[in-house]
């Protein structure tokens, strides 16, 4: 979701998991062009007892950076070790990657910033690193850096404007100077910053998401469902169940709004879990 799955690994069919998002790569991993960030299917795999609660809501709201319905003060500083577990249809589950994700409050100049850093360690030994800065008061992204074996980029973001550089898998450096159709959230925010979004309101929320340096923005719907309780290393967690985008189910802790886990089903039947490594055996 908002997410959780930052840009994930390459899975067959090729894809990346960003936050709760399937990132179907268009060029490389994230090097030159970041992918289309959403699952192809928009059908929910949520159980019927949870769908009934969702179907009773018909409010639709679009939340953009700076919206007064955002609750950025709820975003906690934390460090998580997260497992990305993949099970092909009819196959055995395996650990596809481990993610170390940190969220911290920092000050750069006169700006108060929420900084998310991510480091993926994939099963094949490769790594991927990201740093995202957003304004602490509005969640508007201001800088995004990424580096992996297929390339890197570093862009500044001002509303809909994206400026900086990128290097592709061949080492060619290009200037980035482009503009999105509207201000946006970076896709990986839907996980680390889940607490800031009013998912517990019962409404169906729409978020404009993008994967810079690409200026493409897609509006994604998340639907608030019922309440579920999940097991964790720290005990049982009461969660709001959120579906979206597509075949993704997200469990958001009602106590503090953090993303406790997500499950994602690909069109080919592959199931992906993303959750704290210590909780993998407690599903």
Short mmCIF file of C-alpha atoms in Angstrom, two decimals:
data_model
loop_
_atom_site.label_atom_id
_atom_site.label_comp_id
_atom_site.label_asym_id
_atom_site.label_seq_id
_atom_site.Cartn_x
_atom_site.Cartn_y
_atom_site.Cartn_z
CA UNK A 1 0.00 0.00 0.00
CA UNK A 2 1.08 3.17 1.08
CA UNK A 3 3.69 1.85 0.48
CA UNK A 4 4.66 -0.59 1.82
CA UNK A 5 6.29 -1.96 -0.66
CA UNK A 6 8.91 0.31 -1.80
CA UNK A 7 10.05 -0.56 -5.06
CA UNK A 8 10.34 -4.16 -4.98
CA UNK A 9 12.33 -6.70 -6.51
CA UNK A 10 11.97 -8.21 -9.87
CA UNK A 11 9.44 -11.01 -9.70
CA UNK A 12 8.20 -13.17 -12.54
CA UNK A 13 6.45 -11.49 -14.27
CA UNK A 14 8.94 -8.60 -13.90
CA UNK A 15 7.87 -6.24 -11.20
CA UNK A 16 8.91 -4.26 -8.22
CA UNK A 17 7.16 -3.88 -4.93
CA UNK A 18 7.02 -0.23 -3.84
CA UNK A 19 5.19 0.30 -0.70
CA UNK A 20 2.06 -1.71 -1.37
CA UNK A 21 2.55 -1.12 -5.02
CA UNK A 22 3.56 -3.39 -7.85
CA UNK A 23 6.07 -1.55 -9.95
CA UNK A 24 6.08 -2.90 -13.47
CA UNK A 25 9.40 -1.63 -14.70
CA UNK A 26 9.57 0.23 -17.95
CA UNK A 27 13.33 0.75 -18.10
CA UNK A 28 15.60 -1.10 -15.69
CA UNK A 29 14.87 -1.18 -12.02
CA UNK A 30 14.50 2.49 -11.24
CA UNK A 31 17.42 3.86 -13.18
CA UNK A 32 16.13 5.86 -16.09
CA UNK A 33 12.40 5.67 -15.82
CA UNK A 34 10.58 4.57 -12.77
CA UNK A 35 7.84 2.31 -13.69
CA UNK A 36 4.14 2.30 -13.73
CA UNK A 37 3.28 1.84 -10.11
CA UNK A 38 0.10 -0.14 -9.93
CA UNK A 39 -1.24 -3.65 -10.25
CA UNK A 40 -3.17 -4.24 -13.45
CA UNK A 41 -6.23 -5.58 -11.67
CA UNK A 42 -8.49 -3.36 -9.58
CA UNK A 43 -10.50 -6.21 -8.10
CA UNK A 44 -10.22 -6.79 -4.37
CA UNK A 45 -9.24 -10.12 -2.83
CA UNK A 46 -10.60 -9.03 0.56
CA UNK A 47 -12.83 -11.58 2.32
CA UNK A 48 -16.58 -11.05 1.96
CA UNK A 49 -17.08 -10.17 5.64
CA UNK A 50 -14.71 -7.24 5.16
CA UNK A 51 -16.06 -6.24 1.73
CA UNK A 52 -19.52 -5.74 3.19
CA UNK A 53 -18.22 -3.01 5.46
CA UNK A 54 -16.40 -1.34 2.58
CA UNK A 55 -19.38 -1.45 0.25
CA UNK A 56 -21.43 0.50 2.78
CA UNK A 57 -19.25 3.58 2.24
CA UNK A 58 -19.65 5.74 -0.83
CA UNK A 59 -17.57 8.79 0.11
CA UNK A 60 -14.63 9.43 -2.16
CA UNK A 61 -11.98 12.00 -1.25
CA UNK A 62 -8.76 12.95 -2.99
CA UNK A 63 -5.90 13.72 -0.62
CA UNK A 64 -2.94 15.73 -1.94
CA UNK A 65 0.13 17.15 -0.17
CA UNK A 66 -0.89 19.95 2.17
CA UNK A 67 -4.49 18.72 2.57
CA UNK A 68 -5.79 19.60 6.03
CA UNK A 69 -7.07 16.04 6.48
CA UNK A 70 -3.49 14.74 6.63
CA UNK A 71 -2.07 13.98 10.08
CA UNK A 72 1.72 14.18 9.67
CA UNK A 73 2.31 14.47 13.42
CA UNK A 74 1.21 10.85 13.74
CA UNK A 75 4.20 9.65 11.71
CA UNK A 76 6.61 8.16 14.23
CA UNK A 77 10.39 7.98 14.06
CA UNK A 78 11.19 4.30 13.81
CA UNK A 79 13.46 1.68 12.28
CA UNK A 80 11.99 -1.56 10.94
CA UNK A 81 13.43 -4.74 9.49
CA UNK A 82 10.90 -6.02 6.97
CA UNK A 83 10.73 -9.33 5.12
CA UNK A 84 9.45 -9.61 1.56
CA UNK A 85 8.07 -13.15 1.20
CA UNK A 86 7.07 -14.54 -2.19
CA UNK A 87 5.04 -17.68 -2.88
CA UNK A 88 4.43 -18.67 -6.53
CA UNK A 89 1.18 -20.47 -7.26
CA UNK A 90 1.73 -24.08 -6.20
CA UNK A 91 5.28 -23.30 -5.03
CA UNK A 92 7.13 -22.82 -1.76
CA UNK A 93 7.49 -19.54 0.05
CA UNK A 94 10.91 -17.88 0.04
CA UNK A 95 12.47 -14.67 1.34
CA UNK A 96 12.90 -12.51 -1.76
CA UNK A 97 14.40 -9.50 0.03
CA UNK A 98 14.96 -7.88 3.41
CA UNK A 99 14.27 -4.17 3.85
CA UNK A 100 15.74 -1.89 6.51
CA UNK A 101 13.53 1.19 6.65
CA UNK A 102 14.06 4.25 8.85
CA UNK A 103 11.90 7.32 9.36
CA UNK A 104 13.41 10.32 11.16
CA UNK A 105 12.64 13.99 11.72
CA UNK A 106 15.49 16.25 10.62
CA UNK A 107 16.07 19.93 9.94
CA UNK A 108 17.69 21.13 6.72
CA UNK A 109 18.22 24.88 6.75
CA UNK A 110 14.92 26.30 7.93
CA UNK A 111 12.87 23.32 6.76
CA UNK A 112 11.56 20.62 9.06
CA UNK A 113 11.76 17.35 7.18
CA UNK A 114 10.51 13.79 7.53
CA UNK A 115 13.23 11.60 6.02
CA UNK A 116 12.63 8.03 4.90
CA UNK A 117 15.61 5.85 4.06
CA UNK A 118 15.32 2.36 2.63
CA UNK A 119 17.89 -0.33 1.94
CA UNK A 120 16.79 -3.52 0.22
CA UNK A 121 19.05 -6.58 0.38
CA UNK A 122 17.87 -9.04 -2.27
CA UNK A 123 18.33 -12.79 -2.22
CA UNK A 124 20.76 -12.57 -5.15
CA UNK A 125 23.08 -10.33 -3.11
CA UNK A 126 22.20 -7.06 -4.84
CA UNK A 127 21.10 -3.96 -2.94
CA UNK A 128 18.95 -0.90 -3.50
CA UNK A 129 19.10 2.37 -1.53
CA UNK A 130 16.63 5.25 -1.37
CA UNK A 131 16.32 8.50 0.54
CA UNK A 132 13.13 10.54 0.43
CA UNK A 133 12.66 13.93 2.13
CA UNK A 134 9.16 15.39 2.60
CA UNK A 135 8.03 18.51 4.42
CA UNK A 136 7.03 17.55 7.95
CA UNK A 137 4.01 19.85 7.94
CA UNK A 138 2.48 19.00 4.53
CA UNK A 139 4.08 15.71 3.40
CA UNK A 140 5.03 17.43 0.14
CA UNK A 141 8.10 15.63 -1.30
CA UNK A 142 11.15 17.86 -1.75
CA UNK A 143 14.01 15.49 -2.64
CA UNK A 144 14.32 11.89 -3.77
CA UNK A 145 17.55 9.94 -4.24
CA UNK A 146 17.84 6.32 -5.41
CA UNK A 147 20.70 4.01 -6.33
CA UNK A 148 20.80 0.38 -7.40
CA UNK A 149 22.73 -1.81 -9.82
CA UNK A 150 20.82 -0.52 -12.85
CA UNK A 151 21.31 3.19 -12.23
CA UNK A 152 20.71 6.12 -9.92
CA UNK A 153 19.00 9.50 -9.72
CA UNK A 154 18.76 12.54 -7.49
CA UNK A 155 15.86 14.95 -8.00
CA UNK A 156 14.41 17.96 -6.24
CA UNK A 157 10.64 18.25 -6.19
CA UNK A 158 8.71 21.50 -5.87
CA UNK A 159 4.99 20.91 -6.20
CA UNK A 160 4.70 19.35 -9.67
CA UNK A 161 8.22 20.33 -10.82
CA UNK A 162 10.96 17.67 -10.87
CA UNK A 163 14.58 18.71 -11.48
CA UNK A 164 17.88 16.89 -11.09
CA UNK A 165 19.84 14.11 -12.79
CA UNK A 166 19.74 10.40 -13.51
CA UNK A 167 22.31 7.82 -14.62
CA UNK A 168 21.23 4.76 -16.59
CA UNK A 169 22.66 1.22 -16.53
CA UNK A 170 25.28 2.17 -19.16
CA UNK A 171 26.57 5.07 -17.06
CA UNK A 172 25.07 7.81 -19.22
CA UNK A 173 24.09 10.88 -17.19
CA UNK A 174 21.01 12.87 -18.13
CA UNK A 175 19.52 16.09 -16.83
CA UNK A 176 16.01 15.77 -15.42
CA UNK A 177 13.76 18.79 -15.88
CA UNK A 178 10.11 17.90 -16.12
CA UNK A 179 6.69 18.66 -14.66
CA UNK A 180 3.92 16.37 -13.47
CA UNK A 181 0.30 17.13 -14.17
CA UNK A 182 -0.30 17.91 -10.47
CA UNK A 183 1.43 17.74 -7.07
CA UNK A 184 1.84 14.17 -5.85
CA UNK A 185 3.03 11.78 -3.18
CA UNK A 186 5.96 9.51 -3.98
CA UNK A 187 4.67 5.93 -4.07
CA UNK A 188 6.86 4.61 -1.25
CA UNK A 189 5.16 7.04 1.13
CA UNK A 190 2.04 4.90 1.34
CA UNK A 191 3.81 2.53 3.73
CA UNK A 192 6.17 4.51 5.95
CA UNK A 193 3.75 7.44 6.22
CA UNK A 194 0.54 5.41 6.47
CA UNK A 195 -0.25 6.95 9.87
CA UNK A 196 -0.68 10.37 8.27
CA UNK A 197 -3.48 9.30 5.96
CA UNK A 198 -7.08 9.19 7.27
CA UNK A 199 -7.60 5.52 6.47
CA UNK A 200 -9.68 5.07 9.60
CA UNK A 201 -12.34 7.51 8.42
CA UNK A 202 -14.41 4.88 6.62
CA UNK A 203 -14.06 6.76 3.35
CA UNK A 204 -12.59 5.62 0.09
CA UNK A 205 -9.46 7.70 -0.33
CA UNK A 206 -7.72 8.64 -3.55
CA UNK A 207 -4.04 9.51 -3.59
CA UNK A 208 -2.04 10.95 -6.53
CA UNK A 209 1.12 8.82 -6.67
CA UNK A 210 4.24 9.12 -8.81
CA UNK A 211 7.68 7.54 -9.07
CA UNK A 212 10.17 10.31 -9.92
CA UNK A 213 12.06 11.03 -12.03
CA UNK A 214 9.08 10.02 -14.16
CA UNK A 215 6.42 12.77 -14.08
CA UNK A 216 3.56 10.29 -14.58
CA UNK A 217 0.94 10.61 -11.85
CA UNK A 218 -1.74 8.00 -11.23
CA UNK A 219 -4.64 8.46 -8.85
CA UNK A 220 -5.00 5.35 -6.71
CA UNK A 221 -7.98 4.41 -4.58
CA UNK A 222 -7.75 2.86 -1.13
CA UNK A 223 -10.92 1.48 0.46
CA UNK A 224 -11.46 1.30 4.21
CA UNK A 225 -12.82 -2.07 5.31
CA UNK A 226 -13.49 -3.80 8.58
CA UNK A 227 -11.36 -4.40 11.65
CA UNK A 228 -9.05 -7.39 12.07
CA UNK A 229 -6.59 -8.50 14.75
CA UNK A 230 -3.18 -9.84 13.77
CA UNK A 231 -0.42 -11.53 15.75
CA UNK A 232 2.95 -9.86 16.17
CA UNK A 233 6.13 -10.30 18.17
CA UNK A 234 4.78 -7.63 20.55
CA UNK A 235 1.35 -9.22 20.93
CA UNK A 236 -1.93 -8.86 19.10
CA UNK A 237 -2.55 -5.71 17.04
CA UNK A 238 -6.02 -4.41 16.26
CA UNK A 239 -5.95 -3.18 12.66
CA UNK A 240 -8.07 -1.28 10.18
CA UNK A 241 -8.13 -3.30 6.96
CA UNK A 242 -7.52 -1.25 3.82
CA UNK A 243 -7.67 -2.61 0.29
CA UNK A 244 -5.90 -1.06 -2.65
CA UNK A 245 -4.45 -0.58 -4.98
CA UNK A 246 -5.78 -3.60 -6.85
CA UNK A 247 -5.23 -6.96 -5.19
CA UNK A 248 -3.50 -5.55 -2.12
CA UNK A 249 -4.73 -5.86 1.46
CA UNK A 250 -3.14 -3.65 4.12
CA UNK A 251 -3.42 -3.97 7.90
CA UNK A 252 -3.07 -0.55 9.58
CA UNK A 253 -2.65 -0.53 13.37
CA UNK A 254 -5.48 1.43 14.96
CA UNK A 255 -3.30 2.41 17.92
CA UNK A 256 -0.73 4.48 16.03
CA UNK A 257 -1.50 4.10 12.32
CA UNK A 258 1.61 2.16 11.29
CA UNK A 259 1.41 -0.43 8.53
CA UNK A 260 1.53 -3.76 10.36
CA UNK A 261 1.65 -5.88 7.20
CA UNK A 262 0.39 -6.19 3.66
CA UNK A 263 -0.53 -9.02 1.32
CA UNK A 264 -0.51 -8.70 -2.42
CA UNK A 265 -1.69 -11.18 -5.07
CA UNK A 266 -0.38 -10.98 -8.62
CA UNK A 267 -2.48 -11.93 -11.65
CA UNK A 268 -0.43 -15.13 -12.06
CA UNK A 269 -1.40 -16.28 -8.56
CA UNK A 270 1.86 -15.37 -6.83
CA UNK A 271 1.30 -14.19 -3.26
CA UNK A 272 3.57 -11.58 -1.68
CA UNK A 273 3.71 -10.69 2.00
CA UNK A 274 5.53 -7.67 3.39
CA UNK A 275 5.77 -7.52 7.16
CA UNK A 276 8.26 -7.24 10.04
CA UNK A 277 10.74 -10.10 9.79
CA UNK A 278 10.06 -11.14 13.39
CA UNK A 279 6.34 -11.57 12.58
CA UNK A 280 6.74 -13.78 9.50
CA UNK A 281 5.97 -16.98 11.43
CA UNK A 282 2.99 -15.44 13.23
CA UNK A 283 0.62 -14.96 10.29
#
